[in-house]
Amino acid sequence: MGPPRLLALAALLLCRLCALPAPARSQNATTPVAAPASVEGFNCSANRSYPCQAYALYRAGFAGVPLDLAAVGDLFGLSRFMVAHANNLSTTASPAAGQPLLVPLQCGCPSGSPNSYAPTQYQINPGDTYWIVSTTKLQNLTQYQAVERVNPTLVPTNLDVGVMVTFPIFCQCPAAADNATTALVTYVIQQGDTYSSIASAFAVDAQSLVSLNGPEQGTQLFSEILVPLRRQVPQWLPPIVLRNNVSTTPASPPPSASPAATVVSNDRNGVVTGLAVGLGVIGALWLLQMLLLACLWRRLKAKGRRGDPVVSGGGIEGGRFAKSASGRAGGGDRFLVSDISEWLDKYRVFKIEELERCTGGFDDAHLIQGSVYKATIDGEVFAVKKMKWDACEELKILQKVNHSNLVKLEGFCINSETGDCFLVYEYVENGSLDLWLLDRDRARRLDWRTRLHIALDLAHGLQYIHEHTWPRVVHKDIKSSNVLLDARMRAKIANFGLAKTGHNAVTTHIVGTQGYIAPEYLADGLVTTKMDVYAYGVVLLELVSGREAAGENGEPLWADADDRVFRGRDERLEARVAAWMDPALAEQTCPPGSVASVVGVARACLHRDPSKRPSMVDVAYTLSKADEHFADYSGDSVSVDGSGEIAAR
């Protein structure tokens, strides 16, 4: 059968699948015992321990999400490595269409939230709505009503393209007394499912589903239920994940009822069906093209490995990659290029000649800051970081992370003659946060809403590396100069040169920047995610005050805040903050409650006892509440008059 017939057959198949009517989802489901099947998700419970490891059952290859682990990871804010690890797959594996995958989630119950969920950041594309994304790309693992609740400052009917929206993936933590359950899986009921068939697919008993979700009669098509995992993942996987449904690909999960489902006419159903047919044809063509490209790429890689050729890139030669602690080529330790095959599969390997050409030989005219240079390659702008040391650890960490609030690594280059390593990143247009805060003209352009969004972006990035990577990543160098601002003034975390994986590690080599170093790290060399939380608290103080983390006399900013802001009665906090904050902010009208909330978060993050510092999950939730002050803000504020007295205005 030739390619044209294959395309026609695939298009016809997808058309018929996509044209299936979308059953309405009842909003009056019977309330289960422990996991209410409401549009808001599963209730938080006092007898459960949050946060916890959870999973969602996701079927690959639908709603335009490519058949690639990296694409699935992108959707849920995970790395390819995390998805592969959860399913006991190779990072280069390509899932089959419809193949069930376990997506790892960090399930939490943020302070003040009545429901547990795993927050997932999604960037709005043309035509997206909360309902469309929830029911198609996210396959009913959340509901549009819950999306509205966790994004109170956004208008659902007026979403700008490019805006970041938090989609709460429904999840739950096991009961504290349930020692048999390793984790809970969020599963969406499909056509023909019964408790018995689902239990069989996960190798559990049907009664466990009743205990978690209530009677089977109360479940609805495309509603979410919880399924227990009885053993450790990925050493053991349920049959539904192990089974490869290549020959019996299930239909794409039809969406649940839209917000206007009760008034949708037969004519509109016809339009939806027509759209589905068109999308099916496009999807079939795109899918076959991607499969052909994947096959070609694999053949080229296999052919190259058989001959063990030189890998072009200006530094990887003879199938080996020089590695020397001294930074000189030809050092003692070397390893095969196969050891970095995951990086080669994901990143572009640049040639040293093209980097030198595009930076004028790394001339100062192209210097951005430090050892980072601006380079335009094939019409695209990059930031090239020149390093005089081995960057293997940094590369290993960067290949595990993937988040919109982390600066994206595009590729790398090793110069085997000099031992230099070059990391090529996306170019972030507006530079580092510290330059904006310390320049008076720029600082006036950073209104409070912008600063609060920067704080939220940074919190989301840290939450990701702390909660959604395994082993967990500790950045170790959070500071305002490592926070970059893009064209939309959204923040991205940069510079993973000091980052470490693991938790509760101890080191005798103390590195860091004055004013940001956590006391337990300085005293004992203890490396935990809480040291990032501490440094984050300092950045919050910088955002509020517009001052550096350490003054000219070496006094840390947190010490000044402790003397002038933190101490005293809470009811006077807003006034003390107004007297202490950046003069550029004092010139504006700022909601005092919002600013005071951020200062309160900073104080909690700077607690000397790391165990009493909040997690970044709680920080992000609290800051989102601070953002809500704008919705109810009447215009009253506090300021400092010319005599230095605090006055209301």
XYZ file of C-alpha atoms in Angstrom:
649
model
C 0.000 0.000 0.000
C 1.534 3.332 -1.092
C 1.847 6.534 0.988
C -1.213 8.245 -0.612
C -3.461 5.340 0.354
C -1.997 5.257 3.862
C -2.714 8.958 4.258
C -6.267 8.564 2.998
C -6.920 5.616 5.304
C -5.467 7.393 8.338
C -7.446 10.539 7.584
C -10.686 8.557 7.216
C -10.081 6.721 10.492
C -9.348 9.907 12.449
C -12.328 11.676 10.868
C -14.690 8.985 12.086
C -13.156 8.955 15.547
C -13.188 12.723 15.938
C -16.741 12.997 14.619
C -18.156 10.985 17.509
C -20.645 13.105 19.474
C -19.492 14.468 22.806
C -21.743 13.164 25.591
C -22.892 15.765 28.068
C -21.387 15.480 31.503
C -23.783 15.542 34.392
C -23.140 18.135 37.069
C -25.347 16.252 39.544
C -23.219 13.172 40.186
C -23.743 11.395 43.460
C -21.154 12.484 46.015
C -18.651 9.654 46.679
C -17.398 8.734 50.125
C -13.893 10.234 49.987
C -13.486 11.917 46.593
C -16.351 14.173 45.530
C -16.819 14.060 41.745
C -17.654 17.739 41.554
C -16.496 20.225 38.970
C -14.070 21.557 41.596
C -12.185 18.264 42.046
C -11.372 16.187 45.104
C -11.813 17.663 48.565
C -8.881 18.303 50.858
C -9.020 16.034 53.872
C -7.458 16.255 57.327
C -6.625 12.542 57.359
C -4.344 12.842 54.306
C -0.777 14.082 54.126
C -0.076 16.833 51.553
C 1.855 17.224 49.319
C 2.365 13.743 47.916
C 3.318 11.842 44.772
C 0.308 11.206 42.551
C -0.315 10.227 38.932
C -2.752 10.916 36.115
C -3.628 8.401 33.405
C -3.053 10.128 30.062
C -3.511 8.646 26.585
C -0.877 9.675 24.061
C -1.451 11.151 20.639
C -4.664 13.166 20.857
C -5.680 16.843 20.513
C -2.589 17.693 18.479
C -0.111 16.683 21.185
C 2.728 14.895 19.326
C 3.554 11.241 19.977
C 6.634 12.137 21.937
C 7.478 11.964 25.634
C 8.868 15.493 25.520
C 5.560 16.801 24.142
C 3.624 15.080 26.928
C 6.093 16.534 29.395
C 5.650 20.021 27.908
C 1.905 19.790 28.413
C 2.186 18.946 32.109
C 5.284 21.016 32.870
C 7.477 17.926 33.177
C 10.666 16.804 31.522
C 10.911 13.905 29.089
C 12.972 12.150 31.771
C 10.178 12.377 34.365
C 7.554 10.903 32.022
C 9.905 8.125 30.890
C 10.893 7.319 34.484
C 7.266 7.039 35.609
C 6.519 4.521 32.843
C 9.800 2.594 32.902
C 10.563 3.707 29.326
C 13.657 4.905 27.549
C 13.820 8.695 27.178
C 13.979 8.199 23.406
C 10.871 5.983 23.318
C 7.942 7.085 21.152
C 4.546 6.087 22.578
C 1.933 4.577 20.299
C -1.281 6.458 19.542
C -3.656 5.889 22.436
C -0.990 4.316 24.653
C -1.826 4.900 28.337
C 0.909 6.757 30.230
C 1.260 7.539 33.904
C 1.984 11.251 34.297
C 3.662 12.035 37.644
C 2.064 14.824 39.661
C 2.998 16.610 42.846
C -0.412 16.737 44.481
C -0.978 19.436 47.042
C -3.637 21.189 49.060
C -2.492 24.849 49.132
C -3.431 26.884 52.180
C -6.957 28.189 51.796
C -7.873 25.853 48.937
C -10.766 23.461 49.598
C -9.563 21.090 46.875
C -6.377 19.180 46.147
C -4.710 19.516 42.768
C -1.441 19.619 40.870
C -0.998 23.095 39.302
C 0.009 22.941 35.639
C 1.083 26.056 33.742
C -0.318 26.358 30.225
C 0.283 29.131 27.666
C -2.869 30.167 25.835
C -2.857 29.639 22.054
C -5.245 31.151 19.489
C -8.730 29.662 19.911
C -8.073 28.254 23.378
C -10.646 28.431 26.150
C -10.609 26.887 29.608
C -13.144 24.323 28.440
C -11.373 23.397 25.207
C -7.994 22.864 26.883
C -9.537 20.952 29.817
C -11.554 18.569 27.668
C -9.182 18.001 24.750
C -5.503 18.462 25.519
C -5.902 17.624 29.208
C -8.455 14.883 28.492
C -10.934 15.880 31.253
C -8.314 15.586 33.996
C -9.646 18.944 35.169
C -12.805 21.034 34.706
C -13.171 24.556 33.429
C -14.962 25.668 36.630
C -11.906 24.692 38.663
C -9.654 26.566 36.224
C -11.728 29.693 36.786
C -11.409 29.301 40.559
C -7.618 29.070 40.626
C -7.207 31.953 38.142
C -9.421 34.605 39.735
C -7.658 37.551 38.080
C -8.168 36.304 34.507
C -11.316 36.850 32.457
C -12.251 33.483 30.852
C -14.005 35.145 27.921
C -11.062 37.450 27.174
C -7.845 35.439 27.243
C -4.857 37.014 25.558
C -2.700 34.746 23.419
C 0.477 33.976 25.337
C -0.970 34.460 28.817
C -0.042 31.764 31.341
C -2.967 29.972 32.979
C -2.834 27.525 35.873
C -4.821 24.369 35.096
C -5.463 22.364 38.296
C -5.063 18.665 37.483
C -7.340 16.827 39.881
C -5.479 14.496 42.233
C -5.568 13.161 45.768
C -3.178 11.834 48.391
C -3.656 8.431 50.065
C -5.204 8.323 53.513
C -2.605 8.421 56.266
C -3.783 5.044 57.574
C -3.628 3.374 54.140
C -0.195 1.728 54.156
C -1.031 -0.518 51.190
C -1.463 2.304 48.668
C 1.710 3.770 47.195
C -0.071 6.521 45.241
C -3.426 7.395 43.707
C -4.036 7.693 39.974
C -6.574 10.148 38.550
C -8.472 8.178 35.908
C -11.153 9.520 33.525
C -14.083 7.177 32.881
C -14.195 6.045 29.228
C -16.993 4.564 27.119
C -17.632 0.982 28.245
C -15.689 1.270 31.515
C -16.946 -0.372 34.666
C -15.409 -0.558 38.106
C -14.636 -4.189 37.394
C -12.835 -3.481 34.116
C -10.885 -0.554 35.594
C -9.869 -2.574 38.631
C -8.686 -5.383 36.364
C -6.693 -2.938 34.242
C -4.873 -1.679 37.352
C -4.641 -5.083 39.082
C -6.645 -3.932 42.111
C -9.979 -5.037 43.555
C -13.204 -3.286 42.575
C -14.096 -2.666 46.225
C -11.128 -0.290 46.529
C -12.710 1.888 43.847
C -15.971 1.939 45.769
C -14.127 2.948 48.939
C -12.380 5.820 47.170
C -15.134 7.058 44.872
C -18.476 5.858 46.168
C -20.954 3.551 44.383
C -20.448 2.860 40.705
C -23.969 4.124 39.980
C -22.793 7.616 40.937
C -20.099 7.840 38.260
C -20.597 9.541 34.921
C -18.900 9.182 31.556
C -15.693 11.284 31.429
C -15.766 11.990 35.136
C -12.617 11.614 37.234
C -12.160 8.787 39.722
C -9.230 7.678 41.866
C -7.492 4.329 41.398
C -4.921 3.049 43.918
C -1.445 1.873 42.981
C -0.479 -0.958 45.286
C 3.222 -1.146 44.479
C 6.083 1.197 43.732
C 6.163 2.881 40.334
C 8.036 2.438 37.982
C 9.468 -0.845 39.299
C 5.937 -2.171 38.893
C 3.332 -0.819 36.509
C -0.377 -1.651 36.210
C -1.412 -3.762 33.187
C -3.184 -0.790 31.592
C 0.187 0.934 31.179
C 2.096 -2.196 30.212
C -0.442 -3.067 27.532
C 0.435 -1.607 24.132
C -2.814 -0.919 22.286
C -1.295 -0.432 18.845
C -3.860 -2.484 16.911
C -6.863 -1.340 18.936
C -6.241 2.363 19.350
C -9.061 3.828 21.443
C -10.922 6.871 20.294
C -9.817 10.273 21.513
C -11.542 11.088 24.795
C -14.567 13.132 23.774
C -14.896 16.407 25.653
C -17.336 16.878 28.469
C -20.216 19.296 28.223
C -19.236 22.883 27.522
C -20.428 25.806 29.684
C -23.164 26.423 27.106
C -24.072 22.770 26.588
C -27.665 23.304 27.617
C -28.293 25.678 24.722
C -26.313 23.984 21.967
C -28.523 23.304 18.935
C -28.409 20.563 16.321
C -26.912 23.078 13.878
C -24.045 23.736 16.228
C -23.494 20.006 16.618
C -23.128 19.835 12.860
C -20.533 22.608 12.906
C -18.593 20.834 15.641
C -18.695 17.603 13.672
C -17.448 19.393 10.556
C -14.609 20.946 12.491
C -13.715 17.549 13.909
C -13.558 16.087 10.400
C -11.245 18.858 9.224
C -9.031 18.540 12.247
C -8.960 14.786 11.772
C -7.575 15.147 8.237
C -4.939 17.637 9.369
C -4.065 15.435 12.336
C -3.634 12.377 10.132
C -1.315 14.187 7.729
C 0.706 15.650 10.560
C 0.914 12.318 12.389
C 2.191 10.427 9.354
C 4.718 13.157 8.606
C 6.061 12.979 12.159
C 6.285 9.185 12.011
C 8.226 9.315 8.730
C 10.603 11.921 10.119
C 11.087 9.857 13.275
C 11.916 6.751 11.257
C 14.377 8.679 9.091
C 16.050 10.193 12.163
C 16.387 6.806 13.861
C 17.903 5.258 10.729
C 20.435 8.062 10.439
C 21.372 7.693 14.096
C 21.674 3.912 13.792
C 23.818 4.251 10.691
C 26.069 6.767 12.425
C 26.540 4.571 15.499
C 27.506 1.543 13.426
C 30.343 3.506 11.848
C 31.214 5.390 15.093
C 31.866 8.599 13.136
C 32.981 12.002 14.258
C 30.018 13.978 15.652
C 30.239 17.476 14.245
C 30.016 20.335 16.659
C 33.464 21.728 16.978
C 34.389 19.695 19.983
C 32.899 16.206 20.029
C 35.320 14.162 17.986
C 35.917 10.480 17.302
C 32.783 9.594 19.246
C 34.300 10.902 22.489
C 33.800 13.999 24.582
C 36.787 15.492 26.405
C 36.293 15.980 30.130
C 39.000 17.522 32.296
C 38.839 19.117 35.704
C 41.658 21.446 34.689
C 39.720 22.676 31.665
C 42.463 21.573 29.251
C 41.791 19.243 26.362
C 43.130 15.753 26.571
C 42.498 15.475 30.311
C 42.396 12.225 32.237
C 38.725 11.171 32.185
C 36.776 10.671 28.959
C 33.410 9.159 28.207
C 31.586 7.890 25.136
C 29.242 10.141 23.223
C 26.535 7.564 23.970
C 26.653 8.828 27.558
C 25.163 12.111 26.349
C 22.874 10.659 23.710
C 19.868 12.100 25.536
C 21.310 15.588 25.171
C 22.118 15.046 21.493
C 18.579 13.831 20.939
C 17.106 16.923 22.556
C 19.571 19.715 21.881
C 21.380 21.174 18.916
C 25.152 20.693 18.792
C 26.683 23.954 17.555
C 30.017 24.324 15.824
C 32.623 26.482 17.500
C 33.221 28.242 14.173
C 29.634 29.480 13.930
C 29.622 30.666 17.561
C 32.851 32.592 17.034
C 31.571 34.070 13.788
C 28.274 35.217 15.295
C 29.882 36.778 18.386
C 32.766 38.472 16.593
C 35.204 36.101 18.229
C 33.445 36.666 21.590
C 34.111 40.361 21.335
C 32.991 42.700 24.127
C 30.604 44.365 21.691
C 28.479 41.196 21.899
C 28.811 40.817 25.685
C 25.505 40.771 27.564
C 26.711 40.258 31.121
C 29.446 38.251 32.801
C 30.510 35.636 30.266
C 27.249 35.588 28.289
C 27.279 36.822 24.688
C 24.543 37.684 22.219
C 24.651 35.741 18.952
C 22.381 35.760 15.904
C 22.479 32.392 14.138
C 20.371 31.792 11.016
C 18.259 34.802 11.888
C 17.516 33.632 15.443
C 18.950 35.359 18.512
C 20.626 33.274 21.227
C 22.547 33.877 24.453
C 25.866 31.998 24.492
C 27.407 31.272 27.867
C 31.159 30.662 27.708
C 32.495 28.394 30.442
C 36.058 27.496 31.340
C 35.054 24.319 33.127
C 33.284 21.056 32.520
C 29.522 21.589 32.188
C 28.437 17.946 32.317
C 26.522 18.282 35.601
C 24.728 21.389 34.410
C 23.778 19.633 31.173
C 22.478 16.612 33.056
C 20.231 18.834 35.128
C 19.060 20.968 32.223
C 18.005 17.920 30.193
C 15.639 16.975 33.038
C 13.840 20.309 33.330
C 11.280 21.921 31.070
C 9.208 24.873 32.233
C 8.144 28.244 30.865
C 9.700 30.008 33.865
C 13.131 28.475 33.297
C 15.470 29.806 30.626
C 15.482 27.215 27.862
C 18.721 25.543 26.795
C 18.800 25.321 23.000
C 22.140 23.555 22.492
C 25.808 23.384 23.388
C 29.315 23.150 22.005
C 32.591 21.764 23.304
C 35.868 23.150 21.970
C 38.193 20.163 22.311
C 41.266 22.295 21.562
C 40.829 24.681 24.487
C 38.530 22.688 26.772
C 35.948 25.506 26.750
C 32.261 24.629 26.991
C 29.547 26.799 25.468
C 25.892 26.583 26.494
C 23.461 28.165 24.016
C 20.253 29.474 25.589
C 17.152 31.225 24.367
C 17.655 34.980 24.322
C 15.623 36.770 27.002
C 15.093 40.300 25.755
C 14.878 42.491 28.847
C 17.866 41.217 30.780
C 18.187 40.585 34.483
C 15.905 41.789 37.265
C 18.678 43.460 39.275
C 19.400 45.893 36.436
C 15.762 46.970 36.408
C 15.541 47.433 40.165
C 18.746 49.450 40.497
C 18.132 51.754 37.527
C 15.745 54.484 38.683
C 14.185 55.050 35.269
C 13.593 51.342 34.760
C 12.360 50.888 38.329
C 9.561 53.405 37.722
C 8.362 51.204 34.853
C 8.146 48.221 37.213
C 4.749 48.872 38.765
C 3.549 46.710 41.619
C 1.437 44.434 39.427
C 4.480 43.671 37.264
C 6.655 42.989 40.319
C 4.040 40.696 41.783
C 3.845 38.717 38.539
C 7.634 38.437 38.511
C 7.468 37.023 42.041
C 4.791 34.544 40.941
C 6.761 33.461 37.876
C 9.844 32.862 39.995
C 7.751 30.904 42.509
C 6.320 28.700 39.742
C 9.793 27.998 38.356
C 11.154 27.021 41.770
C 8.060 24.958 42.524
C 8.719 23.014 39.340
C 12.378 22.166 40.036
C 11.615 21.360 43.687
C 8.477 19.281 43.208
C 8.430 17.970 39.631
C 11.953 16.655 39.145
C 13.487 13.482 40.492
C 15.931 13.578 42.119
C 14.849 17.041 43.189
C 16.880 19.934 41.854
C 18.228 22.656 44.159
C 19.270 25.761 42.219
C 21.638 27.040 44.946
C 22.103 30.451 43.309
C 18.745 32.206 43.332
C 19.309 35.960 43.137
C 17.930 38.893 41.182
C 20.763 38.778 38.635
C 19.747 35.192 37.786
C 16.134 36.204 37.139
C 15.679 37.248 33.498
C 12.729 39.169 32.054
C 11.325 38.477 28.604
C 9.581 40.860 26.211
C 6.340 40.544 28.224
C 8.204 41.165 31.505
C 7.629 37.596 32.646
C 10.410 36.060 34.704
C 12.643 33.101 33.911
C 15.233 31.481 36.180
C 18.718 31.304 34.661
C 22.162 29.911 35.498
C 22.090 26.338 36.791
C 25.879 26.263 37.129
C 25.733 25.606 40.890
C 22.591 23.473 40.857
C 22.577 20.073 42.547
C 20.255 17.092 42.485
C 19.215 15.255 45.610
C 17.941 16.365 48.983
C 19.623 16.975 52.339
C 23.102 16.737 50.847
C 26.065 18.155 52.742
C 29.029 19.940 51.192
C 32.180 21.513 52.599
C 32.585 23.772 49.549
C 30.391 26.787 50.318
C 29.577 28.949 47.295
C 27.036 31.688 46.816
C 26.397 35.421 46.816
C 26.464 37.594 49.914
C 23.012 38.419 51.180
C 21.305 35.351 49.697
C 23.021 32.478 51.523
C 20.821 30.504 53.919
C 22.239 30.262 57.476
C 22.153 26.423 57.605
C 24.114 26.212 54.360
C 26.672 28.731 55.566
C 27.086 26.975 58.924
C 26.844 23.294 58.026
C 26.922 23.096 54.223
C 23.388 21.641 54.206
C 21.925 21.653 50.672
C 18.113 21.436 50.538
C 15.306 23.061 48.585
C 14.782 25.303 51.618
C 17.976 27.194 50.793
C 16.328 28.258 47.529
C 13.252 29.314 49.499
C 15.475 31.487 51.711
C 17.127 33.179 48.718
C 13.692 33.656 47.159
C 12.622 35.548 50.286
C 15.549 37.939 49.746
C 14.480 38.514 46.117
C 10.981 39.389 47.370
C 12.522 42.024 49.636
C 14.438 43.379 46.643
C 11.203 43.631 44.643
C 9.513 45.550 47.457
C 12.415 47.803 48.455
C 14.262 48.261 45.153
C 17.533 47.754 47.031
C 20.383 45.253 46.724
C 20.583 42.101 48.830
C 23.705 43.440 50.541
C 24.477 47.127 50.985
C 27.786 48.894 50.460
C 28.719 48.268 54.085
C 27.861 44.591 53.739
C 24.660 44.796 55.777
C 22.157 42.244 54.410
C 18.808 43.553 53.248
C 16.961 41.002 55.381
C 18.583 42.456 58.533
C 17.283 45.940 57.711
C 13.836 44.506 56.999
C 13.956 42.649 60.305
C 14.624 45.905 62.177
C 12.257 48.195 60.336
C 9.447 46.004 58.981
C 9.168 42.568 60.550
C 9.219 43.689 64.166
C 6.128 45.298 65.594
C 2.400 44.765 65.682
C 0.852 43.093 62.664
C -1.883 45.706 62.381
C 0.822 48.317 61.647
C 2.600 46.169 59.060
C 1.082 47.934 56.059
C 2.253 51.313 57.317
C 5.774 50.057 58.034
C 5.967 48.499 54.572
C 4.854 51.765 52.959
C 7.655 53.624 54.726
C 10.250 51.034 53.685
C 9.315 50.189 50.114
C 10.900 51.371 46.864
C 10.345 55.118 46.296
C 9.393 54.228 42.714
C 6.464 52.272 44.162
C 5.627 54.982 46.680
C 5.009 57.320 43.737
C 2.283 54.951 42.536
C -0.936 53.743 44.052
C -0.332 50.266 45.422
C -2.813 48.046 47.266
C -1.329 47.995 50.785
C -2.728 44.559 51.541
C -1.043 43.066 48.473
C 2.370 44.557 49.302
C 2.063 43.532 52.948
C 1.153 39.973 51.896
C 4.344 39.700 49.845
C 6.418 41.008 52.760
C 4.730 38.422 54.985
C 5.727 35.684 52.543
C 9.292 37.006 52.521
C 9.411 36.893 56.325
C 8.226 33.266 56.316
C 10.798 32.319 53.662
C 13.589 33.892 55.727
C 12.886 31.893 58.889
C 16.187 30.720 60.372
C 14.759 27.232 60.890
C 14.526 25.703 57.377
C 11.802 23.276 58.468
C 9.531 26.236 59.236
C 9.932 27.862 55.844
C 7.006 27.339 53.442
C 7.195 25.172 50.352
C 7.072 26.884 46.984
C 3.605 25.349 46.478
C 2.299 27.357 49.435
C 4.242 30.444 48.370
C 2.727 30.396 44.876
C -0.775 29.979 46.279
C -0.369 32.842 48.775
C 1.018 35.182 46.121
C -1.870 34.384 43.793
C -4.155 35.520 46.609
C -2.128 38.735 46.907
C -2.830 39.305 43.224
C -6.546 39.157 43.991
C -6.242 42.370 46.017
C -6.347 44.234 42.716
C -9.842 42.946 41.966
C -11.278 44.410 45.181
C -8.900 47.358 45.552
C -10.783 50.597 46.170
C -7.818 52.927 45.650
C -7.033 53.612 49.312
C -3.366 53.268 50.065
C -0.733 54.415 52.483
C 2.207 56.618 51.680
C 4.940 58.649 53.292
C 4.454 62.410 53.214
C 7.222 64.974 52.842
C 7.931 65.086 56.568
C 8.437 61.341 56.733
C 5.154 60.771 58.587
C 2.938 57.887 57.552
C -0.373 59.038 56.156
C -3.419 57.468 54.549
C -4.448 58.400 51.044
